[in-house]
mmCIF file of C-alpha atoms in Angstrom:
data_model
loop_
_atom_site.group_PDB
_atom_site.id
_atom_site.type_symbol
_atom_site.label_atom_id
_atom_site.label_comp_id
_atom_site.label_asym_id
_atom_site.label_seq_id
_atom_site.Cartn_x
_atom_site.Cartn_y
_atom_site.Cartn_z
ATOM 1 C CA UNK A 209 9.809 7.805 -31.556
ATOM 2 C CA UNK A 210 11.945 9.657 -28.989
ATOM 3 C CA UNK A 211 12.816 8.274 -25.587
ATOM 4 C CA UNK A 212 12.300 10.371 -22.457
ATOM 5 C CA UNK A 213 15.514 11.551 -20.806
ATOM 6 C CA UNK A 214 16.833 10.678 -17.356
ATOM 7 C CA UNK A 215 16.001 6.997 -17.317
ATOM 8 C CA UNK A 216 17.231 4.735 -14.518
ATOM 9 C CA UNK A 217 16.680 0.984 -14.432
ATOM 10 C CA UNK A 218 14.576 -0.484 -11.641
ATOM 11 C CA UNK A 219 14.865 -4.014 -10.369
ATOM 12 C CA UNK A 220 11.516 -5.356 -11.499
ATOM 13 C CA UNK A 221 9.778 -8.617 -11.977
ATOM 14 C CA UNK A 222 6.718 -9.634 -13.977
ATOM 15 C CA UNK A 223 4.392 -12.509 -13.362
ATOM 16 C CA UNK A 224 3.288 -13.560 -16.826
ATOM 17 C CA UNK A 225 -0.120 -14.985 -17.459
ATOM 18 C CA UNK A 226 0.069 -15.541 -21.211
ATOM 19 C CA UNK A 227 -0.074 -18.628 -23.411
ATOM 20 C CA UNK A 228 2.421 -19.741 -26.075
ATOM 21 C CA UNK A 229 1.409 -18.445 -29.541
ATOM 22 C CA UNK A 230 3.096 -16.590 -32.414
ATOM 23 C CA UNK A 231 2.242 -13.254 -30.785
ATOM 24 C CA UNK A 232 3.212 -14.367 -27.290
ATOM 25 C CA UNK A 233 5.180 -12.032 -25.029
ATOM 26 C CA UNK A 234 6.900 -13.537 -21.974
ATOM 27 C CA UNK A 235 8.479 -11.992 -18.886
ATOM 28 C CA UNK A 236 11.901 -12.501 -20.493
ATOM 29 C CA UNK A 237 10.820 -10.198 -23.325
ATOM 30 C CA UNK A 238 10.227 -7.246 -20.987
ATOM 31 C CA UNK A 239 12.275 -4.586 -19.241
ATOM 32 C CA UNK A 240 10.940 -1.687 -17.175
ATOM 33 C CA UNK A 241 12.897 1.492 -16.478
ATOM 34 C CA UNK A 242 11.803 4.391 -14.323
ATOM 35 C CA UNK A 243 11.671 7.822 -15.946
ATOM 36 C CA UNK A 244 12.544 10.908 -13.937
ATOM 37 C CA UNK A 245 11.595 14.542 -14.340
ATOM 38 C CA UNK A 246 14.307 17.102 -14.943
ATOM 39 C CA UNK A 247 16.563 17.188 -11.922
ATOM 40 C CA UNK A 248 16.366 13.435 -11.422
ATOM 41 C CA UNK A 249 14.312 13.437 -8.200
ATOM 42 C CA UNK A 250 10.708 12.637 -9.051
ATOM 43 C CA UNK A 251 9.574 9.579 -10.995
ATOM 44 C CA UNK A 252 7.056 10.579 -13.673
ATOM 45 C CA UNK A 253 6.458 7.136 -15.150
ATOM 46 C CA UNK A 254 8.092 4.043 -16.608
ATOM 47 C CA UNK A 255 9.401 3.003 -20.006
ATOM 48 C CA UNK A 256 8.346 -0.558 -20.784
ATOM 49 C CA UNK A 257 10.635 -2.119 -23.384
ATOM 50 C CA UNK A 258 9.211 -5.115 -25.281
ATOM 51 C CA UNK A 259 11.366 -7.374 -27.420
ATOM 52 C CA UNK A 260 10.520 -7.106 -31.139
ATOM 53 C CA UNK A 261 9.608 -10.530 -32.497
ATOM 54 C CA UNK A 262 9.122 -11.492 -36.162
ATOM 55 C CA UNK A 263 5.323 -11.764 -36.021
ATOM 56 C CA UNK A 264 4.691 -8.778 -33.734
ATOM 57 C CA UNK A 265 4.369 -5.457 -35.556
ATOM 58 C CA UNK A 266 2.749 -3.308 -32.890
ATOM 59 C CA UNK A 267 1.945 -3.436 -29.171
ATOM 60 C CA UNK A 268 -0.614 -1.616 -27.034
ATOM 61 C CA UNK A 269 -1.379 -1.468 -23.322
ATOM 62 C CA UNK A 270 -4.917 -2.363 -22.197
ATOM 63 C CA UNK A 271 -6.679 -3.078 -18.928
ATOM 64 C CA UNK A 272 -7.151 -6.719 -17.948
ATOM 65 C CA UNK A 273 -10.811 -6.581 -16.889
ATOM 66 C CA UNK A 274 -12.753 -9.520 -18.277
ATOM 67 C CA UNK A 275 -16.381 -10.502 -17.905
ATOM 68 C CA UNK A 276 -17.186 -14.192 -17.861
ATOM 69 C CA UNK A 277 -19.779 -14.104 -20.646
ATOM 70 C CA UNK A 278 -17.784 -11.945 -23.048
ATOM 71 C CA UNK A 279 -20.152 -8.987 -23.294
ATOM 72 C CA UNK A 280 -17.799 -6.356 -21.863
ATOM 73 C CA UNK A 281 -14.720 -5.232 -23.791
ATOM 74 C CA UNK A 282 -11.474 -4.516 -22.024
ATOM 75 C CA UNK A 283 -10.417 -1.006 -23.011
ATOM 76 C CA UNK A 284 -7.098 0.402 -24.175
ATOM 77 C CA UNK A 285 -5.174 2.447 -21.660
ATOM 78 C CA UNK A 286 -4.274 5.986 -22.631
ATOM 79 C CA UNK A 287 -2.017 8.637 -21.149
ATOM 80 C CA UNK A 288 -3.738 11.697 -19.760
ATOM 81 C CA UNK A 289 -1.490 14.049 -21.729
ATOM 82 C CA UNK A 290 0.943 13.987 -24.631
ATOM 83 C CA UNK A 291 4.401 12.478 -24.151
ATOM 84 C CA UNK A 292 7.340 12.248 -26.592
ATOM 85 C CA UNK A 293 7.499 8.439 -26.519
ATOM 86 C CA UNK A 294 4.024 7.434 -27.708
ATOM 87 C CA UNK A 295 2.193 10.748 -27.982
ATOM 88 C CA UNK A 296 2.398 10.866 -31.784
ATOM 89 C CA UNK A 297 1.951 7.153 -32.470
ATOM 90 C CA UNK A 298 -0.799 6.207 -34.912
ATOM 91 C CA UNK A 299 -3.562 3.833 -33.857
ATOM 92 C CA UNK A 300 -5.853 2.318 -36.473
ATOM 93 C CA UNK A 301 -9.128 0.432 -36.450
ATOM 94 C CA UNK A 302 -10.413 -1.298 -39.587
ATOM 95 C CA UNK A 303 -7.708 0.418 -41.603
ATOM 96 C CA UNK A 304 -8.644 3.935 -40.460
ATOM 97 C CA UNK A 305 -6.719 6.127 -37.982
ATOM 98 C CA UNK A 306 -8.427 6.846 -34.665
ATOM 99 C CA UNK A 307 -8.539 10.631 -34.328
ATOM 100 C CA UNK A 308 -11.254 11.214 -31.720
ATOM 101 C CA UNK A 309 -10.568 12.810 -28.346
ATOM 102 C CA UNK A 310 -10.697 9.376 -26.710
ATOM 103 C CA UNK A 311 -8.431 7.842 -29.341
ATOM 104 C CA UNK A 312 -5.570 10.202 -28.534
ATOM 105 C CA UNK A 313 -2.576 9.251 -26.423
ATOM 106 C CA UNK A 314 -3.148 5.502 -26.574
ATOM 107 C CA UNK A 315 -0.163 3.697 -25.069
ATOM 108 C CA UNK A 316 0.852 2.069 -28.348
ATOM 109 C CA UNK A 317 4.014 1.583 -30.418
ATOM 110 C CA UNK A 318 4.549 0.440 -34.005
ATOM 111 C CA UNK A 319 8.113 1.745 -34.408
ATOM 112 C CA UNK A 320 10.654 -0.512 -32.688
ATOM 113 C CA UNK A 321 14.172 0.824 -32.243
ATOM 114 C CA UNK A 322 17.623 -0.613 -31.620
ATOM 115 C CA UNK A 323 18.028 -1.902 -28.067
ATOM 116 C CA UNK A 324 21.213 -3.008 -26.315
ATOM 117 C CA UNK A 325 19.531 -5.950 -24.559
ATOM 118 C CA UNK A 326 16.852 -7.105 -27.002
ATOM 119 C CA UNK A 327 18.485 -6.091 -30.284
ATOM 120 C CA UNK A 328 15.276 -4.328 -31.270
ATOM 121 C CA UNK A 329 12.411 -3.310 -28.995
ATOM 122 C CA UNK A 330 9.130 -1.458 -28.789
ATOM 123 C CA UNK A 331 8.811 1.120 -26.020
ATOM 124 C CA UNK A 332 5.620 2.037 -24.153
ATOM 125 C CA UNK A 333 5.701 4.973 -21.765
ATOM 126 C CA UNK A 334 3.529 4.169 -18.740
ATOM 127 C CA UNK A 335 2.658 7.345 -16.797
ATOM 128 C CA UNK A 336 1.953 7.226 -13.073
ATOM 129 C CA UNK A 337 -1.736 7.610 -13.891
ATOM 130 C CA UNK A 338 -3.475 6.038 -16.879
ATOM 131 C CA UNK A 339 -7.113 6.058 -17.854
ATOM 132 C CA UNK A 340 -9.437 3.926 -19.907
ATOM 133 C CA UNK A 341 -13.038 3.950 -21.099
ATOM 134 C CA UNK A 342 -15.549 6.716 -21.681
ATOM 135 C CA UNK A 343 -17.697 8.962 -19.465
ATOM 136 C CA UNK A 344 -20.863 7.306 -20.803
ATOM 137 C CA UNK A 345 -19.533 3.794 -20.172
ATOM 138 C CA UNK A 346 -16.893 2.303 -17.913
ATOM 139 C CA UNK A 347 -14.230 4.879 -17.099
ATOM 140 C CA UNK A 348 -11.428 4.716 -14.571
ATOM 141 C CA UNK A 349 -8.168 6.433 -13.706
ATOM 142 C CA UNK A 350 -5.612 3.838 -12.636
ATOM 143 C CA UNK A 351 -2.551 4.587 -10.529
ATOM 144 C CA UNK A 352 0.473 2.486 -11.473
ATOM 145 C CA UNK A 353 1.914 0.896 -8.350
ATOM 146 C CA UNK A 354 2.968 -2.378 -6.749
ATOM 147 C CA UNK A 355 0.704 -5.187 -7.920
ATOM 148 C CA UNK A 356 -0.816 -3.291 -10.871
ATOM 149 C CA UNK A 357 -2.044 -5.648 -13.572
ATOM 150 C CA UNK A 358 -1.447 -4.701 -17.200
ATOM 151 C CA UNK A 359 -2.201 -6.367 -20.506
ATOM 152 C CA UNK A 360 0.178 -6.063 -23.438
ATOM 153 C CA UNK A 361 -1.863 -6.608 -26.586
ATOM 154 C CA UNK A 362 0.389 -7.697 -29.449
ATOM 155 C CA UNK A 363 -0.701 -7.313 -33.070
ATOM 156 C CA UNK A 364 0.301 -8.901 -36.341
ATOM 157 C CA UNK A 365 -0.402 -5.610 -38.115
ATOM 158 C CA UNK A 366 1.007 -2.132 -37.663
ATOM 159 C CA UNK A 367 -0.734 0.566 -35.603
ATOM 160 C CA UNK A 368 -2.771 -1.794 -33.420
ATOM 161 C CA UNK A 369 -5.024 -2.792 -36.302
ATOM 162 C CA UNK A 370 -6.844 -6.079 -35.748
ATOM 163 C CA UNK A 371 -6.689 -7.115 -39.419
ATOM 164 C CA UNK A 372 -3.851 -9.613 -38.900
ATOM 165 C CA UNK A 373 -4.775 -10.918 -35.466
ATOM 166 C CA UNK A 374 -3.845 -10.022 -31.911
ATOM 167 C CA UNK A 375 -3.003 -11.666 -28.612
ATOM 168 C CA UNK A 376 -3.473 -10.541 -25.012
ATOM 169 C CA UNK A 377 -0.486 -11.015 -22.716
ATOM 170 C CA UNK A 378 -1.412 -10.089 -19.111
ATOM 171 C CA UNK A 379 1.241 -9.399 -16.475
ATOM 172 C CA UNK A 380 1.494 -8.185 -12.911
ATOM 173 C CA UNK A 381 4.141 -5.605 -12.111
ATOM 174 C CA UNK A 382 6.395 -5.762 -9.059
ATOM 175 C CA UNK A 383 8.448 -2.617 -8.544
ATOM 176 C CA UNK A 384 11.485 -1.998 -6.394
ATOM 177 C CA UNK A 385 11.813 0.151 -4.437
ATOM 178 C CA UNK A 386 8.230 -0.146 -3.253
ATOM 179 C CA UNK A 387 5.998 2.923 -3.167
ATOM 180 C CA UNK A 388 5.669 4.405 0.303
ATOM 181 C CA UNK A 389 2.613 3.530 2.354
ATOM 182 C CA UNK A 390 0.459 6.507 3.282
ATOM 183 C CA UNK A 391 1.594 8.260 6.446
ATOM 184 C CA UNK A 392 -1.644 7.702 8.343
ATOM 185 C CA UNK A 393 -0.797 3.994 8.659
ATOM 186 C CA UNK A 394 1.289 3.170 11.763
ATOM 187 C CA UNK A 395 4.875 2.115 11.139
ATOM 188 C CA UNK A 396 4.334 -1.365 12.562
ATOM 189 C CA UNK A 397 1.563 -1.905 10.003
ATOM 190 C CA UNK A 398 3.408 -0.215 7.134
ATOM 191 C CA UNK A 399 6.404 -2.495 7.583
ATOM 192 C CA UNK A 400 4.200 -5.549 7.028
ATOM 193 C CA UNK A 401 2.767 -4.299 3.761
ATOM 194 C CA UNK A 402 5.836 -2.689 2.188
ATOM 195 C CA UNK A 403 5.944 -5.514 -0.356
ATOM 196 C CA UNK A 404 3.425 -7.462 -2.400
ATOM 197 C CA UNK A 405 0.317 -5.413 -1.537
ATOM 198 C CA UNK A 406 -1.803 -2.883 -3.409
ATOM 199 C CA UNK A 407 -0.941 0.208 -1.374
ATOM 200 C CA UNK A 408 -4.199 2.042 -2.081
ATOM 201 C CA UNK A 409 -6.111 -1.041 -0.958
ATOM 202 C CA UNK A 410 -4.015 -1.190 2.220
ATOM 203 C CA UNK A 411 -4.778 2.436 3.026
ATOM 204 C CA UNK A 412 -8.512 2.117 2.352
ATOM 205 C CA UNK A 413 -8.915 -1.177 4.219
ATOM 206 C CA UNK A 414 -6.989 0.198 7.183
ATOM 207 C CA UNK A 415 -9.124 3.340 7.255
ATOM 208 C CA UNK A 416 -12.382 1.357 7.095
ATOM 209 C CA UNK A 417 -11.306 -0.729 10.073
ATOM 210 C CA UNK A 418 -9.967 2.243 12.013
ATOM 211 C CA UNK A 419 -13.045 4.440 11.516
ATOM 212 C CA UNK A 420 -15.491 1.670 12.493
ATOM 213 C CA UNK A 421 -13.432 0.439 15.453
ATOM 214 C CA UNK A 422 -12.695 -2.846 13.709
ATOM 215 C CA UNK A 423 -9.555 -4.918 13.279
ATOM 216 C CA UNK A 424 -7.050 -4.622 10.438
ATOM 217 C CA UNK A 425 -5.317 -7.884 9.518
ATOM 218 C CA UNK A 426 -2.435 -8.340 7.077
ATOM 219 C CA UNK A 427 -2.827 -11.714 5.372
ATOM 220 C CA UNK A 428 -0.252 -13.921 3.673
ATOM 221 C CA UNK A 429 -2.879 -15.051 1.172
ATOM 222 C CA UNK A 430 -4.305 -18.526 0.733
ATOM 223 C CA UNK A 431 -1.915 -20.045 3.270
ATOM 224 C CA UNK A 432 -3.234 -17.894 6.115
ATOM 225 C CA UNK A 433 -6.611 -16.434 5.109
ATOM 226 C CA UNK A 434 -8.660 -18.947 7.139
ATOM 227 C CA UNK A 435 -6.551 -18.347 10.242
ATOM 228 C CA UNK A 436 -6.824 -14.600 9.644
ATOM 229 C CA UNK A 437 -10.619 -14.793 9.692
ATOM 230 C CA UNK A 438 -10.672 -17.037 12.754
ATOM 231 C CA UNK A 439 -8.350 -14.610 14.572
ATOM 232 C CA UNK A 440 -11.066 -11.970 14.167
ATOM 233 C CA UNK A 441 -13.842 -14.335 15.278
ATOM 234 C CA UNK A 442 -11.794 -15.221 18.359
ATOM 235 C CA UNK A 443 -12.014 -11.590 19.484
ATOM 236 C CA UNK A 444 -15.777 -11.965 19.997
ATOM 237 C CA UNK A 445 -17.309 -12.832 23.358
ATOM 238 C CA UNK A 446 -19.099 -16.236 23.185
ATOM 239 C CA UNK A 447 -21.365 -15.205 26.070
ATOM 240 C CA UNK A 448 -22.882 -12.390 23.985
ATOM 241 C CA UNK A 449 -25.131 -12.670 20.924
ATOM 242 C CA UNK A 450 -23.395 -12.072 17.601
ATOM 243 C CA UNK A 451 -23.932 -11.716 13.857
ATOM 244 C CA UNK A 452 -21.189 -11.743 11.238
ATOM 245 C CA UNK A 453 -21.306 -10.949 7.525
ATOM 246 C CA UNK A 454 -18.350 -12.275 5.568
ATOM 247 C CA UNK A 455 -17.812 -9.858 2.635
ATOM 248 C CA UNK A 456 -15.408 -11.541 0.233
ATOM 249 C CA UNK A 457 -13.890 -10.360 -3.036
ATOM 250 C CA UNK A 458 -14.484 -13.065 -5.671
ATOM 251 C CA UNK A 459 -12.613 -11.599 -8.638
ATOM 252 C CA UNK A 460 -10.039 -13.732 -10.455
ATOM 253 C CA UNK A 461 -7.064 -12.774 -8.304
ATOM 254 C CA UNK A 462 -8.836 -14.266 -5.261
ATOM 255 C CA UNK A 463 -9.218 -17.766 -6.740
ATOM 256 C CA UNK A 464 -6.594 -19.453 -4.529
ATOM 257 C CA UNK A 465 -7.894 -17.702 -1.421
ATOM 258 C CA UNK A 466 -11.455 -18.832 -2.116
ATOM 259 C CA UNK A 467 -10.281 -22.408 -2.642
ATOM 260 C CA UNK A 468 -8.562 -22.297 0.743
ATOM 261 C CA UNK A 469 -11.700 -20.927 2.409
ATOM 262 C CA UNK A 470 -13.877 -23.595 0.825
ATOM 263 C CA UNK A 471 -11.573 -26.270 2.207
ATOM 264 C CA UNK A 472 -10.891 -24.918 5.683
ATOM 265 C CA UNK A 473 -13.170 -22.101 6.848
ATOM 266 C CA UNK A 474 -16.293 -23.906 8.036
ATOM 267 C CA UNK A 475 -14.496 -26.614 10.080
ATOM 268 C CA UNK A 476 -12.416 -23.893 11.736
ATOM 269 C CA UNK A 477 -15.516 -21.763 12.282
ATOM 270 C CA UNK A 478 -17.372 -24.647 13.928
ATOM 271 C CA UNK A 479 -14.563 -25.099 16.418
ATOM 272 C CA UNK A 480 -14.124 -21.389 17.114
ATOM 273 C CA UNK A 481 -17.850 -20.742 17.710
ATOM 274 C CA UNK A 482 -18.953 -23.964 19.428
ATOM 275 C CA UNK A 483 -19.513 -22.169 22.760
ATOM 276 C CA UNK A 484 -21.386 -19.140 21.385
ATOM 277 C CA UNK A 485 -24.813 -18.655 22.934
ATOM 278 C CA UNK A 486 -26.138 -17.244 19.635
ATOM 279 C CA UNK A 487 -24.449 -16.699 16.284
ATOM 280 C CA UNK A 488 -25.741 -16.010 12.784
ATOM 281 C CA UNK A 489 -23.469 -15.737 9.765
ATOM 282 C CA UNK A 490 -24.082 -14.332 6.299
ATOM 283 C CA UNK A 491 -22.042 -14.589 3.115
ATOM 284 C CA UNK A 492 -21.788 -11.567 0.816
ATOM 285 C CA UNK A 493 -19.767 -11.857 -2.382
ATOM 286 C CA UNK A 494 -18.593 -8.875 -4.398
ATOM 287 C CA UNK A 495 -16.878 -8.186 -7.695
ATOM 288 C CA UNK A 496 -17.243 -5.065 -9.840
ATOM 289 C CA UNK A 497 -19.811 -3.423 -12.081
ATOM 290 C CA UNK A 498 -18.628 -5.212 -15.230
ATOM 291 C CA UNK A 499 -19.138 -8.656 -13.675
ATOM 292 C CA UNK A 500 -22.134 -10.932 -13.342
ATOM 293 C CA UNK A 501 -23.321 -10.120 -9.804
ATOM 294 C CA UNK A 502 -26.335 -7.842 -9.475
ATOM 295 C CA UNK A 503 -28.420 -7.060 -6.414
ATOM 296 C CA UNK A 504 -30.455 -3.858 -6.305
ATOM 297 C CA UNK A 505 -28.117 -2.309 -8.861
ATOM 298 C CA UNK A 506 -24.944 -3.327 -7.028
ATOM 299 C CA UNK A 507 -22.313 -5.916 -8.081
ATOM 300 C CA UNK A 508 -22.866 -8.087 -5.005
ATOM 301 C CA UNK A 509 -24.449 -11.432 -4.170
ATOM 302 C CA UNK A 510 -26.392 -11.766 -0.915
ATOM 303 C CA UNK A 511 -26.730 -14.949 1.129
ATOM 304 C CA UNK A 512 -28.875 -14.107 4.185
ATOM 305 C CA UNK A 513 -28.054 -14.705 7.829
ATOM 306 C CA UNK A 514 -28.273 -18.283 9.022
ATOM 307 C CA UNK A 515 -27.543 -20.122 12.268
ATOM 308 C CA UNK A 516 -26.857 -23.299 10.307
ATOM 309 C CA UNK A 517 -23.192 -23.624 9.336
ATOM 310 C CA UNK A 518 -24.139 -26.422 6.932
ATOM 311 C CA UNK A 519 -26.194 -23.892 4.952
ATOM 312 C CA UNK A 520 -23.319 -21.406 5.097
ATOM 313 C CA UNK A 521 -20.918 -24.091 3.863
ATOM 314 C CA UNK A 522 -23.212 -24.973 0.950
ATOM 315 C CA UNK A 523 -23.303 -21.307 -0.083
ATOM 316 C CA UNK A 524 -19.529 -21.048 0.165
ATOM 317 C CA UNK A 525 -18.975 -24.186 -1.889
ATOM 318 C CA UNK A 526 -21.153 -22.821 -4.702
ATOM 319 C CA UNK A 527 -18.771 -19.905 -5.304
ATOM 320 C CA UNK A 528 -16.962 -20.242 -8.621
ATOM 321 C CA UNK A 529 -14.145 -17.969 -9.713
ATOM 322 C CA UNK A 530 -13.220 -18.133 -13.392
ATOM 323 C CA UNK A 531 -9.910 -16.812 -14.736
ATOM 324 C CA UNK A 532 -6.850 -15.363 -13.073
ATOM 325 C CA UNK A 533 -7.148 -11.691 -13.901
ATOM 326 C CA UNK A 534 -8.017 -9.052 -11.382
ATOM 327 C CA UNK A 535 -6.324 -6.659 -9.018
ATOM 328 C CA UNK A 536 -5.444 -4.073 -11.619
ATOM 329 C CA UNK A 537 -8.525 -1.897 -11.191
ATOM 330 C CA UNK A 538 -10.661 -0.943 -8.191
ATOM 331 C CA UNK A 539 -13.472 -3.216 -7.018
ATOM 332 C CA UNK A 540 -16.876 -2.581 -5.425
ATOM 333 C CA UNK A 541 -15.543 -2.555 -1.851
ATOM 334 C CA UNK A 542 -17.751 0.222 -0.498
ATOM 335 C CA UNK A 543 -20.729 -1.326 -2.262
ATOM 336 C CA UNK A 544 -20.013 -4.593 -0.433
ATOM 337 C CA UNK A 545 -19.974 -2.851 2.946
ATOM 338 C CA UNK A 546 -23.143 -0.957 2.025
ATOM 339 C CA UNK A 547 -24.819 -4.226 1.060
ATOM 340 C CA UNK A 548 -23.816 -5.862 4.332
ATOM 341 C CA UNK A 549 -25.254 -2.933 6.273
ATOM 342 C CA UNK A 550 -28.467 -2.401 4.311
ATOM 343 C CA UNK A 551 -29.591 -5.843 3.156
ATOM 344 C CA UNK A 552 -29.043 -7.889 6.312
ATOM 345 C CA UNK A 553 -31.324 -7.924 9.358
ATOM 346 C CA UNK A 554 -28.934 -7.110 12.193
ATOM 347 C CA UNK A 555 -31.630 -6.933 14.860
ATOM 348 C CA UNK A 556 -30.643 -6.284 18.466
ATOM 349 C CA UNK A 557 -27.639 -8.581 18.858
ATOM 350 C CA UNK A 558 -24.791 -7.421 21.060
ATOM 351 C CA UNK A 559 -21.955 -7.958 18.584
ATOM 352 C CA UNK A 560 -22.163 -6.945 14.907
ATOM 353 C CA UNK A 561 -19.202 -7.551 12.598
ATOM 354 C CA UNK A 562 -18.467 -7.345 8.893
ATOM 355 C CA UNK A 563 -15.335 -9.314 8.008
ATOM 356 C CA UNK A 564 -14.020 -7.925 4.723
ATOM 357 C CA UNK A 565 -11.415 -9.875 2.718
ATOM 358 C CA UNK A 566 -9.970 -8.635 -0.574
ATOM 359 C CA UNK A 567 -6.884 -7.406 -2.428
ATOM 360 C CA UNK A 568 -8.046 -4.370 -4.444
ATOM 361 C CA UNK A 569 -8.970 -0.829 -3.472
ATOM 362 C CA UNK A 570 -12.436 0.750 -3.728
ATOM 363 C CA UNK A 571 -13.355 3.157 -6.510
ATOM 364 C CA UNK A 572 -12.111 6.664 -5.760
ATOM 365 C CA UNK A 573 -15.185 8.128 -7.418
ATOM 366 C CA UNK A 574 -18.610 6.578 -6.683
ATOM 367 C CA UNK A 575 -20.176 4.435 -9.400
ATOM 368 C CA UNK A 576 -23.733 3.426 -10.186
ATOM 369 C CA UNK A 577 -27.022 5.045 -9.269
ATOM 370 C CA UNK A 578 -26.482 4.857 -5.510
ATOM 371 C CA UNK A 579 -23.112 6.697 -5.586
ATOM 372 C CA UNK A 580 -21.815 4.902 -2.509
ATOM 373 C CA UNK A 581 -18.845 6.504 -0.748
ATOM 374 C CA UNK A 582 -16.599 5.653 2.178
ATOM 375 C CA UNK A 583 -18.172 8.376 4.316
ATOM 376 C CA UNK A 584 -21.607 6.923 3.623
ATOM 377 C CA UNK A 585 -20.734 3.396 4.736
ATOM 378 C CA UNK A 586 -18.663 4.518 7.719
ATOM 379 C CA UNK A 587 -21.455 6.747 9.021
ATOM 380 C CA UNK A 588 -24.007 3.952 8.584
ATOM 381 C CA UNK A 589 -21.771 1.398 10.277
ATOM 382 C CA UNK A 590 -20.999 3.634 13.240
ATOM 383 C CA UNK A 591 -24.663 4.569 13.658
ATOM 384 C CA UNK A 592 -25.619 0.875 13.701
ATOM 385 C CA UNK A 593 -22.712 -0.155 15.955
ATOM 386 C CA UNK A 594 -21.383 -2.443 13.216
ATOM 387 C CA UNK A 595 -17.620 -2.950 13.122
ATOM 388 C CA UNK A 596 -15.704 -3.628 9.890
ATOM 389 C CA UNK A 597 -12.760 -5.996 10.285
ATOM 390 C CA UNK A 598 -10.606 -5.650 7.161
ATOM 391 C CA UNK A 599 -8.298 -8.430 5.975
ATOM 392 C CA UNK A 600 -5.954 -7.248 3.236
ATOM 393 C CA UNK A 601 -4.791 -9.957 0.828
ATOM 394 C CA UNK A 602 -1.460 -9.621 -1.042
ATOM 395 C CA UNK A 603 -1.632 -9.043 -4.787
ATOM 396 C CA UNK A 604 1.616 -10.895 -5.489
ATOM 397 C CA UNK A 605 1.411 -14.516 -4.354
#
């Protein structure tokens, strides 16, 4: 296994989510180094060094997506082209090499080498873009950036064979320096999200708010999310009729934020809206296509408009988020906005708002039968005079 040339060490940190077992990998067992193209200017990926331990004989990178009932497999990541680090590594299943088109270029290593820090280490080359899945099933291209979640699957056997057991070790990557925020975001906003945020999510949330004449709010996470929502509500005119749909990401990475909302949102909402002449609120929950929500073919859960905040509170308190994974792959953000626009009776009220709160970006390519895109939801929102207020939640908390 050859190492790519022109490697410079980044200051990086990992947030480990694993459990102590023989195949356990901890943050202290990892080192990430950026890899540059010839000339030393452009980063083309990262070498992830993993300490060789007695019981670990191979390691492989997979996505961290999990479904709560165990019917959906999390797939192995693969590079989109050959590389000299892992491009020729063997991967086996049930004792047989995987040789299909979709078995090539798995990010896997069974040949540890001498390492100055770890003594001996595996090396996984992580390109700037990875992919997983199949065209006929789940398939996604993932951009490696601040807040990306990865899973290091460690094996007792060589070549990623499951014959001698395996263990999943999920981590979240924090890179320094941070990737630049897209240029269409104003500098005063970009400076707030230079750290700890999924940059593609920032750009998409900002654009949704900007194109629908809504507000864009940078949250600090569970400590501020209730105040962030109330700051948007406070922009409404109590003397005019209003309807609000709260569209909230309920994947695993949002667990702490949901707990905070369950504790604080409704009391704060009562106080903020006590002088409104008319207000209805609706709660829309969203995840992704592999999860357990389903409404008209979309991964969303609809709770209709109500004037009764007790009903709204009951709906909010019933939300349960299991696990801590999430944030590594896109979520059904556009589907959530579509659902809020299409499945709620907005009527003729004077103020129509969708308050979106989440930490992951939408799918770049439309999924499902409806093929919902940003242009589709923006055009529908503008035509209906519905404003999307987007609250971006940090991925590293």
